[in-house]
Short mmCIF file of C-alpha atoms in Angstrom, two decimals:
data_model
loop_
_atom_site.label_atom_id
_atom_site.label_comp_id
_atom_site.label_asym_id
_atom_site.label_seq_id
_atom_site.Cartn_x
_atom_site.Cartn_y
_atom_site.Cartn_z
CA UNK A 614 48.04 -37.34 29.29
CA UNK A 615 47.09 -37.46 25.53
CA UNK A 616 44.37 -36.01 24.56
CA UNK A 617 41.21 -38.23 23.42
CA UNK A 618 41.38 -38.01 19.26
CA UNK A 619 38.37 -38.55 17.89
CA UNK A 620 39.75 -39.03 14.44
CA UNK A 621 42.90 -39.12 13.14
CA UNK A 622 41.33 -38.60 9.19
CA UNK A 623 41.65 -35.70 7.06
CA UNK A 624 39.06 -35.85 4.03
CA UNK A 625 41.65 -36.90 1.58
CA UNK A 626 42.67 -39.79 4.25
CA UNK A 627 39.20 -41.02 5.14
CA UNK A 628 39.01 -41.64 0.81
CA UNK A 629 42.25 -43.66 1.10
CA UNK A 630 40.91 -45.85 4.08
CA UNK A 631 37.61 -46.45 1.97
CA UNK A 632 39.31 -47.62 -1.21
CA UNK A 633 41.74 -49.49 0.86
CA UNK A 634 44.76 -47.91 -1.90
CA UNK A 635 47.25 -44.56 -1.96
CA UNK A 636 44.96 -42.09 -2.94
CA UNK A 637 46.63 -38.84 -1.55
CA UNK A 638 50.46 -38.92 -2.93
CA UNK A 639 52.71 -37.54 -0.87
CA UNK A 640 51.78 -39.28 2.43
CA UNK A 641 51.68 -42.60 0.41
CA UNK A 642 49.72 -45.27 1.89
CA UNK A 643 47.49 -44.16 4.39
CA UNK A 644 45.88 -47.26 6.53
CA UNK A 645 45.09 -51.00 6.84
CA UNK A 646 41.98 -52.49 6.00
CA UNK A 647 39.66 -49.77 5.16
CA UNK A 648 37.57 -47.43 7.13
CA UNK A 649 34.23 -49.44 7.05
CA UNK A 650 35.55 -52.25 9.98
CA UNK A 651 36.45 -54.44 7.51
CA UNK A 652 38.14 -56.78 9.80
CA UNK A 653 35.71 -56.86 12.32
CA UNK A 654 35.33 -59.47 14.55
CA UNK A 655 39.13 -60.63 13.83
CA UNK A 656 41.58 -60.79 16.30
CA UNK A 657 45.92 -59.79 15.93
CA UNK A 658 47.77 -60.78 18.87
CA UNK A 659 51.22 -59.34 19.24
CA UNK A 660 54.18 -59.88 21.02
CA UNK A 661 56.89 -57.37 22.08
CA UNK A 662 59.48 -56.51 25.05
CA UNK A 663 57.03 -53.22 26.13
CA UNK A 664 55.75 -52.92 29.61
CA UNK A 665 54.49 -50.43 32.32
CA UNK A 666 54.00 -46.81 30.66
CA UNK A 667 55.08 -47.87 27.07
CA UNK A 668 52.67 -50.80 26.80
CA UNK A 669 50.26 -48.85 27.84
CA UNK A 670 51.06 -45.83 25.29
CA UNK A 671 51.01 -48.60 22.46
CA UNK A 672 47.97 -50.42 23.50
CA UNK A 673 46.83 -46.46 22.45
CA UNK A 674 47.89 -47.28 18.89
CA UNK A 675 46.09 -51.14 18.96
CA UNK A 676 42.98 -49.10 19.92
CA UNK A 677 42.83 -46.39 17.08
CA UNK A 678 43.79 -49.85 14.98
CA UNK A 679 40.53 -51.15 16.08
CA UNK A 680 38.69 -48.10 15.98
CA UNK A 681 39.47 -47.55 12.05
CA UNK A 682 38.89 -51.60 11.03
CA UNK A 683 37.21 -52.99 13.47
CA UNK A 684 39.57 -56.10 14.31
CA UNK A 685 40.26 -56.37 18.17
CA UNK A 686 44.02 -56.78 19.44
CA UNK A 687 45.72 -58.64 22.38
CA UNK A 688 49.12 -58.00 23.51
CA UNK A 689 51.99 -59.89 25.28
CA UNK A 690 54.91 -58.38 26.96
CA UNK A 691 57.82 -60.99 25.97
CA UNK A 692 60.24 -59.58 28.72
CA UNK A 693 63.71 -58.92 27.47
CA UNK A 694 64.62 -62.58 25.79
CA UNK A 695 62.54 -61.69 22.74
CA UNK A 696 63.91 -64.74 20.69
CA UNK A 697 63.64 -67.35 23.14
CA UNK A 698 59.90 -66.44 24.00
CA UNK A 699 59.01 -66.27 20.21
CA UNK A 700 60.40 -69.83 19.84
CA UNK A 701 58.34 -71.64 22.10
CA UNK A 702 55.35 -69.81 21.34
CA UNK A 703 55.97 -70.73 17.51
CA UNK A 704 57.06 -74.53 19.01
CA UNK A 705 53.92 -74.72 21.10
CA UNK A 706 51.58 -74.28 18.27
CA UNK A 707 50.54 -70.04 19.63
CA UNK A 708 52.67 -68.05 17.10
CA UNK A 709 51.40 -64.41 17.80
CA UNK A 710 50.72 -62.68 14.40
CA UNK A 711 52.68 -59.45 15.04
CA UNK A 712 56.20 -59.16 17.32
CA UNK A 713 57.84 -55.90 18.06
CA UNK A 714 61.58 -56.93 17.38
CA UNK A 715 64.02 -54.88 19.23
CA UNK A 716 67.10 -56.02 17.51
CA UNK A 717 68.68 -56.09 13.92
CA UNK A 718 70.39 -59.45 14.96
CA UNK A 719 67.12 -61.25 16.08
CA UNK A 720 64.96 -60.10 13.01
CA UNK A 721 67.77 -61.38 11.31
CA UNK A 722 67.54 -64.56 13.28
CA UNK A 723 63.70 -65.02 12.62
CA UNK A 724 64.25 -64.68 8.85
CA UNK A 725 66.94 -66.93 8.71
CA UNK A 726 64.68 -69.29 10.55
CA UNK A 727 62.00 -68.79 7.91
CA UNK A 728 59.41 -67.46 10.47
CA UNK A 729 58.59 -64.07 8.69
CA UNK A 730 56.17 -63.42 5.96
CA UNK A 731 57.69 -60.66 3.60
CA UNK A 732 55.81 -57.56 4.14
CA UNK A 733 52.98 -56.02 1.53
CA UNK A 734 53.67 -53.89 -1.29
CA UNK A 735 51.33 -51.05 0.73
CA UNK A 736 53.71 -51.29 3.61
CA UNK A 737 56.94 -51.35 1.43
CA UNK A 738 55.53 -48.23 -0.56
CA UNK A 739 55.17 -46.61 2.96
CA UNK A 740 58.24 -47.70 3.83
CA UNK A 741 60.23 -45.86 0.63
CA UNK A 742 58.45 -43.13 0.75
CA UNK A 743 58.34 -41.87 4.26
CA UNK A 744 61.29 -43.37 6.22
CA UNK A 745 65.24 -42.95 5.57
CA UNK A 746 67.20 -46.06 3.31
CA UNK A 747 68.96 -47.09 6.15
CA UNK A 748 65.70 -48.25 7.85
CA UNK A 749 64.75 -50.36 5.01
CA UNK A 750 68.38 -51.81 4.89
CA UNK A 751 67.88 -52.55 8.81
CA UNK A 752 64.34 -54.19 8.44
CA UNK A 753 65.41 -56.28 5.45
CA UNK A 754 67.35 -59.73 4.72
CA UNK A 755 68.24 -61.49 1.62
CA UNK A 756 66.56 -58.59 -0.18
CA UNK A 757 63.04 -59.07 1.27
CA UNK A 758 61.69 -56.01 3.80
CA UNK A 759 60.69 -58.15 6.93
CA UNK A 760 60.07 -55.28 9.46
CA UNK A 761 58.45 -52.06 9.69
CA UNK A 762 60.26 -49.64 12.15
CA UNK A 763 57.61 -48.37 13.99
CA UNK A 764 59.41 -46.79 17.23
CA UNK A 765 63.02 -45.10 17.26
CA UNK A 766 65.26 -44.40 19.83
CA UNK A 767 68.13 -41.55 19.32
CA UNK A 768 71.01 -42.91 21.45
CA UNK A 769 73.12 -40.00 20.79
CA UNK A 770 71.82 -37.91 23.25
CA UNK A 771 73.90 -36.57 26.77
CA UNK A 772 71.25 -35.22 29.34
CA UNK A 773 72.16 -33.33 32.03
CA UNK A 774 70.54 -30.68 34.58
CA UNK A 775 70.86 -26.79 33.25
CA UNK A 776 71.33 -25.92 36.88
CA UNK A 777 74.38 -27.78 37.72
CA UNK A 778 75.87 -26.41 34.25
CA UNK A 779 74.89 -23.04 34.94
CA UNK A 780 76.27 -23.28 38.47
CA UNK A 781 79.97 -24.46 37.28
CA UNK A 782 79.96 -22.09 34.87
CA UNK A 783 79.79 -24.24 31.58
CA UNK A 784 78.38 -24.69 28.17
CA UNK A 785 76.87 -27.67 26.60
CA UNK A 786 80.49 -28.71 24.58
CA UNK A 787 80.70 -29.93 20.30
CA UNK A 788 83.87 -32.02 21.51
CA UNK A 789 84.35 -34.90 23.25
CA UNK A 790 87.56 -33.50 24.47
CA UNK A 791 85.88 -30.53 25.74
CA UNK A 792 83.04 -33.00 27.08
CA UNK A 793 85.47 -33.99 29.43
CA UNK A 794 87.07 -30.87 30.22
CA UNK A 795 83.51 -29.54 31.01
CA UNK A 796 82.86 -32.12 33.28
CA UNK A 797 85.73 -31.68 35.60
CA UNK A 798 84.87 -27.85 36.00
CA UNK A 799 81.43 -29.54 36.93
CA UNK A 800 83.43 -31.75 39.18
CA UNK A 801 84.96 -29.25 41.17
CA UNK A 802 82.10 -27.14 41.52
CA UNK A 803 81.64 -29.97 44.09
CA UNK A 804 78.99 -32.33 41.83
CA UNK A 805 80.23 -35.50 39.82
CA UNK A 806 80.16 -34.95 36.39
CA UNK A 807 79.14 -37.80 35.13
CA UNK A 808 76.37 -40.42 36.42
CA UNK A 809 77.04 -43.66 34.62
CA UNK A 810 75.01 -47.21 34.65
CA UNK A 811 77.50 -49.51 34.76
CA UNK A 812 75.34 -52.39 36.04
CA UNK A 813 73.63 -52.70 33.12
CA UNK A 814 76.43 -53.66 30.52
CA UNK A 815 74.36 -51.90 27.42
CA UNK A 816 74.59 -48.75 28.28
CA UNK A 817 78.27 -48.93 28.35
CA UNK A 818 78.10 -50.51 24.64
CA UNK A 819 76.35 -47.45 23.98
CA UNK A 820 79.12 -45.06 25.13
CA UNK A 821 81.61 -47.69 23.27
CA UNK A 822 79.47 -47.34 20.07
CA UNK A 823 79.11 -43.22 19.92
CA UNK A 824 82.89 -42.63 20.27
CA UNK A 825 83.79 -45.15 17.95
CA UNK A 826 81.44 -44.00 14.97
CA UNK A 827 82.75 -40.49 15.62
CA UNK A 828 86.29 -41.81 15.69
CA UNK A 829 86.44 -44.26 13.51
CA UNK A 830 83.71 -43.21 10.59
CA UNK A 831 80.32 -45.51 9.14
CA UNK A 832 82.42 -47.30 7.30
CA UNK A 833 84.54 -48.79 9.81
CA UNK A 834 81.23 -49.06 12.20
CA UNK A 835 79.27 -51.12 9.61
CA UNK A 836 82.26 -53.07 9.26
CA UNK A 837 82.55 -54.23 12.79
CA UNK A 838 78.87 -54.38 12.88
CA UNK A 839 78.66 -57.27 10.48
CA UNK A 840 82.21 -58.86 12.46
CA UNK A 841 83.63 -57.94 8.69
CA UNK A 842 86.80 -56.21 11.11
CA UNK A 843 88.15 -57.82 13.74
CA UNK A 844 87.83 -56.43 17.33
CA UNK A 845 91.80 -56.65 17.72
CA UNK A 846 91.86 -53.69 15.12
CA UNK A 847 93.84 -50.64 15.63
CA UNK A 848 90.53 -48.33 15.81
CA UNK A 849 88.82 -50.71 18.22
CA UNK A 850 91.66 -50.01 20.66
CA UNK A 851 91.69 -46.24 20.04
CA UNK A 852 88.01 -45.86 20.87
CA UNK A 853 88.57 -47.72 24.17
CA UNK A 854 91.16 -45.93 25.07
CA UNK A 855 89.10 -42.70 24.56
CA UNK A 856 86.70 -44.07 26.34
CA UNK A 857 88.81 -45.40 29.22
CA UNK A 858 89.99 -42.01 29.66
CA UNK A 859 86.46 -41.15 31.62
CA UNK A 860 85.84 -44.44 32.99
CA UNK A 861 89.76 -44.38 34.69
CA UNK A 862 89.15 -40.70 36.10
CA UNK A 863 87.29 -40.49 39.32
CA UNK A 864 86.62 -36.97 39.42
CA UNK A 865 84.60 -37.12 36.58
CA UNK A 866 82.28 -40.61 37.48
CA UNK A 867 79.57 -40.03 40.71
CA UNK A 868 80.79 -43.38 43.16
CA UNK A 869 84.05 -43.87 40.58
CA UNK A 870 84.44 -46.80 38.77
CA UNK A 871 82.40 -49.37 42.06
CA UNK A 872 79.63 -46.53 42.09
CA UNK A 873 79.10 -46.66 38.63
CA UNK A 874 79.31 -50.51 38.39
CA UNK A 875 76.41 -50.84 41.54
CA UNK A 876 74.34 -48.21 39.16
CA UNK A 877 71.32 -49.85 36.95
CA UNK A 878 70.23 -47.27 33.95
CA UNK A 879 67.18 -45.56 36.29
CA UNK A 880 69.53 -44.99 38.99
CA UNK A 881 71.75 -42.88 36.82
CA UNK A 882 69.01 -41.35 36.04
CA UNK A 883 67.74 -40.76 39.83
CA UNK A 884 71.91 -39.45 40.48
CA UNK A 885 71.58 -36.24 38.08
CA UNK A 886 67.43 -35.93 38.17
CA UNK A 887 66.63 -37.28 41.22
CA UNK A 888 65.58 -35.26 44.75
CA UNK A 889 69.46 -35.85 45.63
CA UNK A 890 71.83 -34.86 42.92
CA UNK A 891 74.66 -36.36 42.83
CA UNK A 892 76.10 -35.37 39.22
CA UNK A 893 75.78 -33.01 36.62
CA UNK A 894 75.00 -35.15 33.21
CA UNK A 895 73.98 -38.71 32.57
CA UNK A 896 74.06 -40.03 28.76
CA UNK A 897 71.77 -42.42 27.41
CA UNK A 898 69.18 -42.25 25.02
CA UNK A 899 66.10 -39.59 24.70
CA UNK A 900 64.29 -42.06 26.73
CA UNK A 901 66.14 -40.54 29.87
CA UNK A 902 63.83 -37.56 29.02
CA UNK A 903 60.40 -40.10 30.17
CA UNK A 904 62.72 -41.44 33.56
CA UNK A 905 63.04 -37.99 34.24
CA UNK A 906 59.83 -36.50 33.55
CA UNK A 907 57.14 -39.44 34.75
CA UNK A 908 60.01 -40.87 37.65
CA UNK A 909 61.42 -37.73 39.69
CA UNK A 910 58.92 -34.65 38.32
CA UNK A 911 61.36 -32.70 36.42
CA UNK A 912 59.88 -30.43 33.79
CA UNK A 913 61.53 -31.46 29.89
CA UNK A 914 63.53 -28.25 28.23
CA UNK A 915 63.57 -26.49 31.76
CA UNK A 916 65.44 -28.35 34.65
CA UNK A 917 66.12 -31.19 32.35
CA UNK A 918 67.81 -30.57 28.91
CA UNK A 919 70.18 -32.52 26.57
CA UNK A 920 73.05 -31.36 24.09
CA UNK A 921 74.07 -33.94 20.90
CA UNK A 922 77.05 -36.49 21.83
CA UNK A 923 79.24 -34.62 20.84
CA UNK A 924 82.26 -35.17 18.30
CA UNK A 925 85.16 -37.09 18.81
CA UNK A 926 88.82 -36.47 17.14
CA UNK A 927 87.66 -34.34 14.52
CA UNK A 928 84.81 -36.77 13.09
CA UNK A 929 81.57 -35.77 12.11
CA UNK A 930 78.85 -35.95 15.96
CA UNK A 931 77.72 -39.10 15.88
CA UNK A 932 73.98 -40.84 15.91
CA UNK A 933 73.45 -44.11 16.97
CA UNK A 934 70.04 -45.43 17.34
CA UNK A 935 67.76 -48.12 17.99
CA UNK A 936 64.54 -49.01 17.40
CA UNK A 937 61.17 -51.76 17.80
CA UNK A 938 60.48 -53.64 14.19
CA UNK A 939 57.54 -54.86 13.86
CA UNK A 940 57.19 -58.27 12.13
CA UNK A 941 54.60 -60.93 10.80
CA UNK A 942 54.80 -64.46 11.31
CA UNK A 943 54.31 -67.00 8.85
CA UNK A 944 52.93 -69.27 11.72
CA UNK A 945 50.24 -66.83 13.21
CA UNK A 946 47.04 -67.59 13.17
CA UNK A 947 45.65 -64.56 11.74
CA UNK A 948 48.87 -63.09 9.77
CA UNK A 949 46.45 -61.38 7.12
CA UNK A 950 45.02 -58.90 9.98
CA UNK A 951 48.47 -58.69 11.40
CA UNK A 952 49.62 -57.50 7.85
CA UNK A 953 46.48 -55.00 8.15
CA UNK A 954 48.33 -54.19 11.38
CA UNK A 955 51.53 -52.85 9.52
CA UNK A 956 50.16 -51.46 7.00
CA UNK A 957 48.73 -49.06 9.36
CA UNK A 958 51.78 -48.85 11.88
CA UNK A 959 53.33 -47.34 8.49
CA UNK A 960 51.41 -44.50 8.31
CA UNK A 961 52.24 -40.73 10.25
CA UNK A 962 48.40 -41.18 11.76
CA UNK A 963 49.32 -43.94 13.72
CA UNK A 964 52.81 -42.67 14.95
CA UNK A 965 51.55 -39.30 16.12
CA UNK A 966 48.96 -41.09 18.72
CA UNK A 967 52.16 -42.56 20.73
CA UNK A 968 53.84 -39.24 19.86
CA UNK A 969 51.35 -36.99 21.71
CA UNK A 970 51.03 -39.34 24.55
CA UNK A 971 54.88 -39.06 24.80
CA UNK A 972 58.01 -41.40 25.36
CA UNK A 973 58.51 -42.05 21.47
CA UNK A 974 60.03 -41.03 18.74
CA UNK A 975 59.28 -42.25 14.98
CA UNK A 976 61.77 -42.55 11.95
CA UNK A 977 58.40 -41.46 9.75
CA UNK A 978 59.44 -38.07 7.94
CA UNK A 979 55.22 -37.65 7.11
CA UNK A 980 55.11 -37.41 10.98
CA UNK A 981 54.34 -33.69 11.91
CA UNK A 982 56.52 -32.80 14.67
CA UNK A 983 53.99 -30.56 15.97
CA UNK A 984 52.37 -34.20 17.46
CA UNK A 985 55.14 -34.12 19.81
CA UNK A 986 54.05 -32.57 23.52
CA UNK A 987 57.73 -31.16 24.00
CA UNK A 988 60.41 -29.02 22.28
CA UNK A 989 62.84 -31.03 23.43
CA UNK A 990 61.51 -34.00 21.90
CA UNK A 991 60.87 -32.02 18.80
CA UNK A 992 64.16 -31.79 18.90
CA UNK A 993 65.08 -35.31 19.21
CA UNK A 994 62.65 -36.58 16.25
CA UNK A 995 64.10 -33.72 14.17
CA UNK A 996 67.60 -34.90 14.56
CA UNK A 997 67.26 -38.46 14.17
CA UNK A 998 64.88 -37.82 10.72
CA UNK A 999 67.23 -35.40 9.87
CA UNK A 1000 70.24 -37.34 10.12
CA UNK A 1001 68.83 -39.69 7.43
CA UNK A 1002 71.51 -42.17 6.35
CA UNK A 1003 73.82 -40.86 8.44
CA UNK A 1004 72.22 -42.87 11.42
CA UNK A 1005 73.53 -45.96 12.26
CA UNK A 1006 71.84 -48.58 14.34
CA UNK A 1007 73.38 -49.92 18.02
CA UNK A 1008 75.52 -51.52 17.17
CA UNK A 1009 75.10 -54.37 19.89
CA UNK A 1010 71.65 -55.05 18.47
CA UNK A 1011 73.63 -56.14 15.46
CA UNK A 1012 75.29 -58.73 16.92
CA UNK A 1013 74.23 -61.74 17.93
CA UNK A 1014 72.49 -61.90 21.19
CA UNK A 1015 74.82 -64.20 22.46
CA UNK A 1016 77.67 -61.37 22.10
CA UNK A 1017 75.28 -57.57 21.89
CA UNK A 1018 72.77 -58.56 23.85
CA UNK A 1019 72.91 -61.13 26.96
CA UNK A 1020 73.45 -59.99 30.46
CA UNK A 1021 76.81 -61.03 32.07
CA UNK A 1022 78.09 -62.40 28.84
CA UNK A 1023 80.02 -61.27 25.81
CA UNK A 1024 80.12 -57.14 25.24
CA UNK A 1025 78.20 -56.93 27.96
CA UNK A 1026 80.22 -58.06 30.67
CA UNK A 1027 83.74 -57.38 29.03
CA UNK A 1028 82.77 -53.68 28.96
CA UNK A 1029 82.44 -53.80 32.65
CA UNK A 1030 85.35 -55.67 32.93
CA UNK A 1031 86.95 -52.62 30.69
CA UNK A 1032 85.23 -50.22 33.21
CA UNK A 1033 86.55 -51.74 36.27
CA UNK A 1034 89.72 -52.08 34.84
CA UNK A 1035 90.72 -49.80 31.88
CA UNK A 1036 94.57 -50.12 32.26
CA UNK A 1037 94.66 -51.92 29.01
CA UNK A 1038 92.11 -51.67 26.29
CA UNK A 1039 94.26 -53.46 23.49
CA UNK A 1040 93.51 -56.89 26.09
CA UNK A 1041 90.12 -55.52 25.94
CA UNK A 1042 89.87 -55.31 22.42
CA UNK A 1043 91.57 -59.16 21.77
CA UNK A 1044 88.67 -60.70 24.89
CA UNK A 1045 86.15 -58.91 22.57
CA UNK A 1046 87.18 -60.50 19.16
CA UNK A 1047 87.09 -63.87 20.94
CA UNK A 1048 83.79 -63.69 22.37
CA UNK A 1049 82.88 -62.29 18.69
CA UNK A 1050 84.20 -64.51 17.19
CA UNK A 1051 83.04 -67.73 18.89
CA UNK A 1052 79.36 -65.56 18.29
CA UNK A 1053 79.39 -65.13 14.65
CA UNK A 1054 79.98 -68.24 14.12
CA UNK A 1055 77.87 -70.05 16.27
#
C-alpha cells in the first residue's frame, strides 16, 4: 500500500511548476502546466493495455496529475490489440488524447500513419537529460521523438525460490552453461528446474531474445530487429539450438515439453511460488516479482529472489527490456492537456508515485531509488538504468504485430512449434524468415 503523498514538491520544484519552465538544472523539466490548476476544468482521456493492479497503480499517477494542474483524467484499458482499438476509436471520431504504447513496432505504426503529434521541447529536454539514448532512439521515427517511456520492464531477469537452491546445494550461476548444469542438480534434488510458460508464445520469444543478444552481440540483435538479417542466418540457428538444448531435456522443464506448453505465464509463476512447488526457477521479467508477491504471499528478497540471465558463450549478460510509451494524438480532442500530461510523466516526481506503490520500474536516472518499497526492485531499476545503451528492447515488440506480437501466429506460434519439437532449429530458423518476411513487407 503506498503511502498517501501529500506533495511531491521540493521548494526549488514548486518554483518550476509556477513558472511553467526548467528552473532547477539538473532534474531538467520538472512538471506540466503549472502548479496554480492551470488546466482546470479540462479533461485527458487515455488509452493503454493496463488493467487490474497496474491500472489502478497508474490511475495513482492521473491523480497527482490532477492534483498539481487541476485537469481531470479518464482512462481506458485497450486490452492487448492496442492498434486495432486505437483505429476505430480514431475512425469513430473518439481519438483519446494520450495512449500507453506497448510496442516499438506499433508506435512505429501510428507515426507512419500520421496519428502522433511530435512531442514538446519540455518533454524532449526531459527526455535527454534524464533517460538513456537508446530510449529516445526507441520512442522516435523519422527523427521526431513521438513517445515518452514512462514504465520499463527488465526482461533479463531468472527468478527462482532461495529454498529450493539452497536445498540442492547451488548458487545463482554467471553462465548459461552452468544455468543448466545448476538446474539439473535442482532436478535431482527431486524439484523441476525449470517452470516454463509455453502457452503463451512471448515468453518463449523472450528466452529466444536473451540467448541470442548474449550469443550473437547488439549488433547482430538490432540487425534482426529491423529484419536487416535474415532469420535463416547462421547465428539465428545457433541461438535455437542453445535454446533447444533446455526445451529438449525433460529433467530440467516441470510437465516436459506438454507441461510447459499447457502453462500460461501466472501458472509458471504459481509452479515455483505457488503453495505447491513444483520447480526451482521460472524466468520472465521483474514483473514475476508482483505475481509472486500480490498472487501466492511470498515475501520479495526472502523466499523469492532473482539472479541476472546470465551469459551465454562468452558474451557480455544480456538485458532485454520492454516498456509502455506514452503518445499524443493528433486527433484527440484535448491533445494540448495530453501534452501537459507528458510533460509531467517525464519528470522523477511522477515515476516515484507508481514506484512506491510497487510493480514498476522507470528508465528515469533523476528517479531516487530509495522510492522503490524493495531491495530487490532496487536492484532491478539499478540494473536496467545502469545498463544504459547497453539495453536493448524485446525484440518481438519490434516487429510487426503480425510476426512479434499476435497469438497463434508468426514467432509466436513457431516458437512453440520449436518447443514441442526442437529436433531441428535450422527448419525453425527458415519457418521464421518466411513468416518475417511475408511481415515486413506487408
Amino acid at each position: 500500500m503506498m503511502r498517501r503523498r501529500t506533495t511531491l514538491l521540493s521548494g526549488c520544484t514548486a518554483l518550476a511548476l509556477a513558472l511553467g519552465a526548467t528552473a532547477c538544472g539538473g532534474s531538467g523539466p520538472v512538471a506540466a502546466g503549472g502548479g496554480d490548476k492551470a488546466l482546470n476544468g479540462q479533461t485527458v482521456t487515455v488509452a493503454g493495455v493496463w488493467s487490474g493492479s497496474e491500472q489502478k497503480n497508474f490511475q495513482k499517477v492521473l491523480d497527482a496529475f490532477t492534483e498539481k494542474t487541476g485537469a481531470k483524467t479518464q482512462f481506458t484499458s485497450t486490452g492487448d490489440n492496442v492498434s486495432t482499438v486505437v483505429g476505430s476509436k480514431i475512425e469513430g471520431g473518439n481519438a483519446p488524447d494520450v495512449v500507453m504504447v506497448p510496442q516499438v513496432g506499433v508506435l512505429q505504426q501510428f507515426a507512419a500513419k500520421g496519428w502522433l503529434t511530435p512531442l514538446s521541447d519540455t518533454t524532449r529536454k526531459s527526455v535527454e537529460a534524464n533517460y538513456a539514448p537508446v530510449w529516445k532512439t526507441y520512442g522516435s521515427v523519422g527523427g521526431a521523438l513521438y513517445g515518452l517511456y514512462f514504465k520499463a520492464a527488465h526482461k533479463s531477469t531468472v527468478w527462482y525460490s532461495p529454498d529450493a537452491l539452497t536445498q540442492a546445494g547451488v548458487k545463482p550461476p554467471a553462465t548459461y552453461a552452468d544455468l543448466l548444469k545448476a538446474g539439473r542438480t535442482v532436478s535431482d534434488s527431486g524439484l523441476a528446474a525449470f517452470s516454463v510458460a509455453g502457452q503463451d508464445g512471448w515468453t518463449l520469444t523472450d528466452w529466444f531474445e536473451n540467448v541470442y543478444l548474449s550469443q550473437a552481440g547488439p549488433e547482430k540483435y538490432d540487425a534482426l530487429a529491423a529484419h536487416k538479417l535474415k532469420w535463416t542466418d547462421a547465428s539465428v540457428v545457433k541461438a535455437l539450438t542453445t535454446l533447444g538444448e533446455l526445451f529438449k531435456d525433460k529433467q530440467l522443464i516441470a510437465g516436459g515439453q506438454k507441461g510447459a506448453l499447457n502453462t500460461d505465464f501466472p501458472g509458471s509463476v504459481e509452479k515455483v511460488f505457488g503453495p505447491k512447488p513444483e520447480a526451482g526457477m521460472v524466468y520472465e521479467g521483474d514483473f514475476v516479482a508482483g505475481v509472486a508477491k500480490d498472487q501466492f504471499g511470498r515475501k520479495i528478497g526472502q523466499d523469492a529472489n532473482f539472479f541476472p540471465f546470465p551469459a551465454v558463450d562468452g558474451g557480455d549478460a544480456p538485458v532485454v527490456s520492454g516498456g509502455d510509451a506514452a503518445v499524443v494524438l493528433k486527433d484527440g480532442k484535448n491533445a494540448k492537456a495530453g501534452m501537459a500530461l507528458l510533460e509531467y510523466l517525464a519528470t522523477p516526481e511522477a515515476a516515484a508515485v507508481w514506484a512506491e506503490a510497487g510493480g514498476f520500474l522507470s528508465p528515469n536516472k533523476k528517479l531516487d531509488l530509495a522510492s522503490y518499497g524493495d531491495d530487490v526492485t532496487r536492484a532491478t531499476a539499478k540494473s536496467l538504468v545502469d545498463a544504459g545503451d547497453s539495453v536493448r528492447f524485446d525484440m518481438s515488440d519490434q516487429a510487426p504485430a503480425a510476426f512479434g506480437g499476435t497469438k497463434g501466429a508468426g514467432e509466436w506460434k513457431l516458437l512453440q512449434d520449436f518447443l514441442r519439437d526442437p529436433s531441428d532449429p535450422k527448419a525453425t530458423a527458415a519457418q521464421l524468415e518466411a513468416a518475417a518476411a511475408k511481415a515486413y513487407k506487408g
